[in-house]
mmCIF file of C-alpha atoms in Angstrom:
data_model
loop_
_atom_site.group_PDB
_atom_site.id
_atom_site.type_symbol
_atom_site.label_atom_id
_atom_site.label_comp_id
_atom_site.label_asym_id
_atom_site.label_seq_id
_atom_site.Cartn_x
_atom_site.Cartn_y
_atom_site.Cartn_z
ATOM 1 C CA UNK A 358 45.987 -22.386 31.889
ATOM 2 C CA UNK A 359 44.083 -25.028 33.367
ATOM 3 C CA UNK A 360 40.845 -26.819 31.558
ATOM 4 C CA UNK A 361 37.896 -26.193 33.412
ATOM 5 C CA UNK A 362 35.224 -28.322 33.917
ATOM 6 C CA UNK A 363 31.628 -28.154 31.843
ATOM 7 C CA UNK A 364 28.770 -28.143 34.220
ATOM 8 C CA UNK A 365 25.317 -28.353 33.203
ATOM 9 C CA UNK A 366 21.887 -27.229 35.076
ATOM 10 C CA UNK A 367 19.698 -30.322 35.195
ATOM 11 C CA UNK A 368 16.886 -31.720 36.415
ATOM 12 C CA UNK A 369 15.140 -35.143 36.322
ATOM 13 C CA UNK A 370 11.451 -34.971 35.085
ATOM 14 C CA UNK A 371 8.140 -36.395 33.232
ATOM 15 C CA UNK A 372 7.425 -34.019 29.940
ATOM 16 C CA UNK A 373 3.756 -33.538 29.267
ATOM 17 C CA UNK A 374 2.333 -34.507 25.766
ATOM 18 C CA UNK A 375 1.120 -31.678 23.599
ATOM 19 C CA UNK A 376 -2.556 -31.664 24.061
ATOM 20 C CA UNK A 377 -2.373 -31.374 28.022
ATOM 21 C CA UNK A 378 0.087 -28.320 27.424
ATOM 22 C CA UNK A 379 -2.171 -27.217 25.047
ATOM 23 C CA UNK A 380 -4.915 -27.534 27.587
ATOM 24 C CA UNK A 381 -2.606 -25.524 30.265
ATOM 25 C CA UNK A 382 -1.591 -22.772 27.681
ATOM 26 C CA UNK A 383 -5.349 -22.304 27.760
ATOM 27 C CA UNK A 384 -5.885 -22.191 31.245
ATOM 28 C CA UNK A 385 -2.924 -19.285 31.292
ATOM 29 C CA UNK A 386 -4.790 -17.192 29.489
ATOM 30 C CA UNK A 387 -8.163 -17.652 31.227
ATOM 31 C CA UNK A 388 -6.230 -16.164 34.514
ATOM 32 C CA UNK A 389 -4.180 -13.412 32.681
ATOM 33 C CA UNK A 390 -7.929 -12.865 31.485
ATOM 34 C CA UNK A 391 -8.662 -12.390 35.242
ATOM 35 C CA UNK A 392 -6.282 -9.368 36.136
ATOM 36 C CA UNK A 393 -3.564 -11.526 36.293
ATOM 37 C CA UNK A 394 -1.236 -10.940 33.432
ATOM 38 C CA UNK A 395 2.010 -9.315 35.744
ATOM 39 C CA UNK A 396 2.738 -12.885 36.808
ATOM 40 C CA UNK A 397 5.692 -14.446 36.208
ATOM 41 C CA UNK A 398 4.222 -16.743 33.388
ATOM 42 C CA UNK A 399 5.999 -20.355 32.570
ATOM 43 C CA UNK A 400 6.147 -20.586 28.859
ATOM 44 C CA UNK A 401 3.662 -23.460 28.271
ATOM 45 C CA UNK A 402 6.164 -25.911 26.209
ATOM 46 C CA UNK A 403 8.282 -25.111 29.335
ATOM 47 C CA UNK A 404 6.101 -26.900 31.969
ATOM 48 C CA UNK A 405 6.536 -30.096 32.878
ATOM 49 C CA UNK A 406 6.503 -32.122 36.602
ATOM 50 C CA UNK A 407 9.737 -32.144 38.728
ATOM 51 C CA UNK A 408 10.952 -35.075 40.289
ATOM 52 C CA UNK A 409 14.153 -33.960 41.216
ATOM 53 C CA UNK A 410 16.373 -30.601 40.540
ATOM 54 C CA UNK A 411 20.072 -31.704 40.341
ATOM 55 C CA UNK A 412 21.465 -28.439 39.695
ATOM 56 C CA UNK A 413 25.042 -27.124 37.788
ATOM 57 C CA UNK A 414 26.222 -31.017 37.505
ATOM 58 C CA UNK A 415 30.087 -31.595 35.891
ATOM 59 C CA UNK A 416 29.250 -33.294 32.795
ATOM 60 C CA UNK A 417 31.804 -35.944 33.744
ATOM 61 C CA UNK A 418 29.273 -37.298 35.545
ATOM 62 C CA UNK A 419 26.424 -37.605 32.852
ATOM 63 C CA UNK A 420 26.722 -41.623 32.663
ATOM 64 C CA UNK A 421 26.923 -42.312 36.220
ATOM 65 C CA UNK A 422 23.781 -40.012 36.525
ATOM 66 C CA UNK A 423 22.128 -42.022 33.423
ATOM 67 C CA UNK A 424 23.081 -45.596 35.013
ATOM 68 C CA UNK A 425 21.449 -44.440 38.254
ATOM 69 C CA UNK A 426 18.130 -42.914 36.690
ATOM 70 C CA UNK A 427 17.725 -46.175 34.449
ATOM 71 C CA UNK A 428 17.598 -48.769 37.714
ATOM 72 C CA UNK A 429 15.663 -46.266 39.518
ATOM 73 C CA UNK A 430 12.939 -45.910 36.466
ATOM 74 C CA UNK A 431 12.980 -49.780 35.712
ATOM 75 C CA UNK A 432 9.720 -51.885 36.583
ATOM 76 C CA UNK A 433 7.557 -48.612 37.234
ATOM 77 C CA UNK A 434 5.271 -48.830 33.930
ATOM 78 C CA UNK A 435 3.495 -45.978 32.140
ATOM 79 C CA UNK A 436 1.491 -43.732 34.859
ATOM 80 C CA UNK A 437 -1.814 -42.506 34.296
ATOM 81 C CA UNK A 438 -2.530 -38.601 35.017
ATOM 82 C CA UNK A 439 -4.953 -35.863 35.268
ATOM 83 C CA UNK A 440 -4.858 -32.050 35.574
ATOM 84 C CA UNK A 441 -6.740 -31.175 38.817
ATOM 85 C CA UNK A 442 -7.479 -27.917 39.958
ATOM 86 C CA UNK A 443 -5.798 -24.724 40.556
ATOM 87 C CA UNK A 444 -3.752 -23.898 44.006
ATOM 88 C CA UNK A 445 -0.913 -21.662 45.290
ATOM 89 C CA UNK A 446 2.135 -22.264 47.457
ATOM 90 C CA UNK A 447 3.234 -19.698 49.651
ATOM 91 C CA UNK A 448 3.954 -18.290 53.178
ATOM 92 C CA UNK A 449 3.091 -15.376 55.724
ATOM 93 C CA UNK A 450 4.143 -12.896 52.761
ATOM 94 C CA UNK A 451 1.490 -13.959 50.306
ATOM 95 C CA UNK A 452 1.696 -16.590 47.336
ATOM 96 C CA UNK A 453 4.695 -16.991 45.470
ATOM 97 C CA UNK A 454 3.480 -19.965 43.137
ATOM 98 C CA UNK A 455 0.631 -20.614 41.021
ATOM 99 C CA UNK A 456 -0.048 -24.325 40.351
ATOM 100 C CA UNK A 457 -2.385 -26.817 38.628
ATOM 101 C CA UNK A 458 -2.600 -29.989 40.605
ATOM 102 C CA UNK A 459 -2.913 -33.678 39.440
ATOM 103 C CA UNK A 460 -4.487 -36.684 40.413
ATOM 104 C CA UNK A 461 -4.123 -40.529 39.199
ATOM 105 C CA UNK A 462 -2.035 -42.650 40.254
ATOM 106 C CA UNK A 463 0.025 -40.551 42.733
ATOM 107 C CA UNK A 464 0.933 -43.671 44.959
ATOM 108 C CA UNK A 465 2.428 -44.910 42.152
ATOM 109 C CA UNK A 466 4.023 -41.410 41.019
ATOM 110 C CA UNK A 467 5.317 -40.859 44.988
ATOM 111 C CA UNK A 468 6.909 -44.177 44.907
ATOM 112 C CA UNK A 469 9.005 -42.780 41.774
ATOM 113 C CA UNK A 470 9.966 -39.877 43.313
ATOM 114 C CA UNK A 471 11.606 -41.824 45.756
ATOM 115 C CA UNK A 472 13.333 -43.934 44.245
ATOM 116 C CA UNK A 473 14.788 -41.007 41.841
ATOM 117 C CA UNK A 474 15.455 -39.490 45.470
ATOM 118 C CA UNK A 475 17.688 -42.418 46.731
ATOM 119 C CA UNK A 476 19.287 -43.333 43.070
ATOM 120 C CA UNK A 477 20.833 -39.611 43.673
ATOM 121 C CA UNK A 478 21.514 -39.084 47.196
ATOM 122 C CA UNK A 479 23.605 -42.265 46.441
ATOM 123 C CA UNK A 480 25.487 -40.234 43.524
ATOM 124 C CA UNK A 481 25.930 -37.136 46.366
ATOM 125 C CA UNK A 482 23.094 -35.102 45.152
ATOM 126 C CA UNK A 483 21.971 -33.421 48.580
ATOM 127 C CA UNK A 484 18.325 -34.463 49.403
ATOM 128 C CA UNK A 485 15.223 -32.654 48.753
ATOM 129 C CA UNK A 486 14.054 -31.408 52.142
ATOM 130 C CA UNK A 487 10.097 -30.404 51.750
ATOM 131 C CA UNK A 488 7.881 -33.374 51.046
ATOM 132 C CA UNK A 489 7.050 -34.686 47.283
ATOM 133 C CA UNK A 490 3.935 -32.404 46.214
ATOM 134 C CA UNK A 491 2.952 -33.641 42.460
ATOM 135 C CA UNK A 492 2.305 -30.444 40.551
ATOM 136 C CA UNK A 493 2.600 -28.290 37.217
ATOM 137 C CA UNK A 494 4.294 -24.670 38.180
ATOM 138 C CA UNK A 495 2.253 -22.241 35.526
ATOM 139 C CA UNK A 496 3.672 -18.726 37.232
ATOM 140 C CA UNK A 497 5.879 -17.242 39.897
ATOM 141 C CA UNK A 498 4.625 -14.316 41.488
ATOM 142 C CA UNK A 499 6.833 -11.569 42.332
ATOM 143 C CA UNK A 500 7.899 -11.087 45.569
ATOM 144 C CA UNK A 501 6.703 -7.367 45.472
ATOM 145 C CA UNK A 502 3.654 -8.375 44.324
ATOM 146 C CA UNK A 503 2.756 -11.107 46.336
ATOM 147 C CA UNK A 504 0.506 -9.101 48.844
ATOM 148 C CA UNK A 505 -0.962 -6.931 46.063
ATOM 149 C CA UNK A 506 -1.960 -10.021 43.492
ATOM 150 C CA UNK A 507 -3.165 -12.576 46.727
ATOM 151 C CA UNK A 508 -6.865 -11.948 46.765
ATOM 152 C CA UNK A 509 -7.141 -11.552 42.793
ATOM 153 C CA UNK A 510 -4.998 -14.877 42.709
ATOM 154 C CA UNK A 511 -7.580 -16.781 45.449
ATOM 155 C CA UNK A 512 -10.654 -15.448 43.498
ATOM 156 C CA UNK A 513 -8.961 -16.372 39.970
ATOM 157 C CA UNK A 514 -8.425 -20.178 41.586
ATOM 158 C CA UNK A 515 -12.267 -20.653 42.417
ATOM 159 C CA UNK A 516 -13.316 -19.419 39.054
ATOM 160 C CA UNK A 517 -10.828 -20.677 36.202
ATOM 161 C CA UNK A 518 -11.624 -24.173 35.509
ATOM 162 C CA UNK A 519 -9.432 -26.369 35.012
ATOM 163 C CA UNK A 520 -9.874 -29.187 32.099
ATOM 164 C CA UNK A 521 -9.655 -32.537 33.641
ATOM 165 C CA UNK A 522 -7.436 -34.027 30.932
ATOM 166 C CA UNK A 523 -5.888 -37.554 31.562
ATOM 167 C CA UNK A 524 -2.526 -38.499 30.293
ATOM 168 C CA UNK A 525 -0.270 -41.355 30.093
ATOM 169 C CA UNK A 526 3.197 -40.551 30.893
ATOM 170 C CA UNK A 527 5.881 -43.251 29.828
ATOM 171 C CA UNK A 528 9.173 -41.939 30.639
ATOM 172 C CA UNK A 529 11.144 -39.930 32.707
ATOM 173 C CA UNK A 530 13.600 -37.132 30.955
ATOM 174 C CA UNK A 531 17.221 -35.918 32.263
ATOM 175 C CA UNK A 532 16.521 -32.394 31.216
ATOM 176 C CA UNK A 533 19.269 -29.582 30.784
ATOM 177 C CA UNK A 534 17.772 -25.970 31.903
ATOM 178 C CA UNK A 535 19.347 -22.727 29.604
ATOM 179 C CA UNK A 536 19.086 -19.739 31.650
ATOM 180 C CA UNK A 537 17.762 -16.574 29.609
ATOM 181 C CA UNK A 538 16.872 -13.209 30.297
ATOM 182 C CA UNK A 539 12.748 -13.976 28.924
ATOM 183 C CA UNK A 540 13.126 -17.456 31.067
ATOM 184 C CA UNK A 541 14.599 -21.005 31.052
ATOM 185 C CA UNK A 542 14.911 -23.199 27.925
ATOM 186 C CA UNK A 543 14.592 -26.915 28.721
ATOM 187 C CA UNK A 544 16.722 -29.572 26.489
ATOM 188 C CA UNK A 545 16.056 -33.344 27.022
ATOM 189 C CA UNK A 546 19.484 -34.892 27.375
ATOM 190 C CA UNK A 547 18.664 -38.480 27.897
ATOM 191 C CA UNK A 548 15.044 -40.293 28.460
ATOM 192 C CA UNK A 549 14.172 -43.395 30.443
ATOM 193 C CA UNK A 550 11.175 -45.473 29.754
ATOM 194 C CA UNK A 551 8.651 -46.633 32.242
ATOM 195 C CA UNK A 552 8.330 -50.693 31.244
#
């Protein structure tokens, strides 16, 4: 019988410090507060800002992938954050994300991104085709509930304020995502620092 290969679902990304997912826990529950509790709601030690989804990944390939994401994080230095704002994505059906946006030093963050983006693409990993949007995914909305929730979700957005926390963030994580029936379970598997 032959041995088949591990593969883990991973993604490259900067983890939030406790008191600014503290701060977004809160803001949860002021827009559950609003109507909006049938959301799809991110567990709040769960959120955390993408800069690249790698996907089921042999785990052969865990030190290429760790070589790659140190030269691409070398020389950045610590970026400075703030939470900014609610928003949605979406399209003609209605929203399908709620968001909280960020400002700082998103030049800075963008140019990161990047060179994340290239470091993989070199290793194979197919390239992210919508353009870098910095933000903090708090709930999905249901596709069957997309029309229903919009204008409770654009009213909730104007009202909920959100805290405008600054952070320092001063590394990058190669997180493994565990798939469960009550939602994903994130596991650092290696961290990078930003020197």
């Amino acid at each position: 019988m032959a041995n088949r290969e591990t593969s883990w679902r991973l993604f490259v990304a900067l983890e939030l410090p406790p008191p600014v997912l503290e701060a977004l826990a809160s803001v949860q529950a002021a827009l559950k507060a609003q109507g909006l509790e049938g959301l799809r709601w991110v567990r709040p030690q769960g959120i955390h800002l993408t800069l690249k989804f790698l996907g089921e990944t042999p785990t052969s390939r865990l030190d290429e992938l760790m070589r790659a994401l140190e030269e691409a994080t070398a020389g950045t230095g610590p970026l400075r954050l703030a939470l900014s704002g609610l928003g949605t994505f979406g399209g003609r059906r209605g929203p399908r994300v709620l968001w909280v946006g960020l400002e700082g030093d998103l030049q800075r963050l963008a140019g990161l991104q990047r060179r994340v983006e290239e470091a993989m693409a070199r290793l194979r990993f197919p390239r992210e085709q919508r353009p870098f949007s910095p933000h903090l995914t708090l709930a999905r909305v249901p596709e069957q509930d997309s029309a229903r929730v919009a204008a409770s979700l654009e009213r909730a957005t104007r009202e909920v304020k959100v805290p405008p926390i600054t952070m320092s963030l001063s590394e990058v994580s190669l997180m493994r995502s565990h798939l469960q029936p009550s939602g994903a379970i994130y596991e650092r598997v290696a961290s990078f620092p930003l020197q």
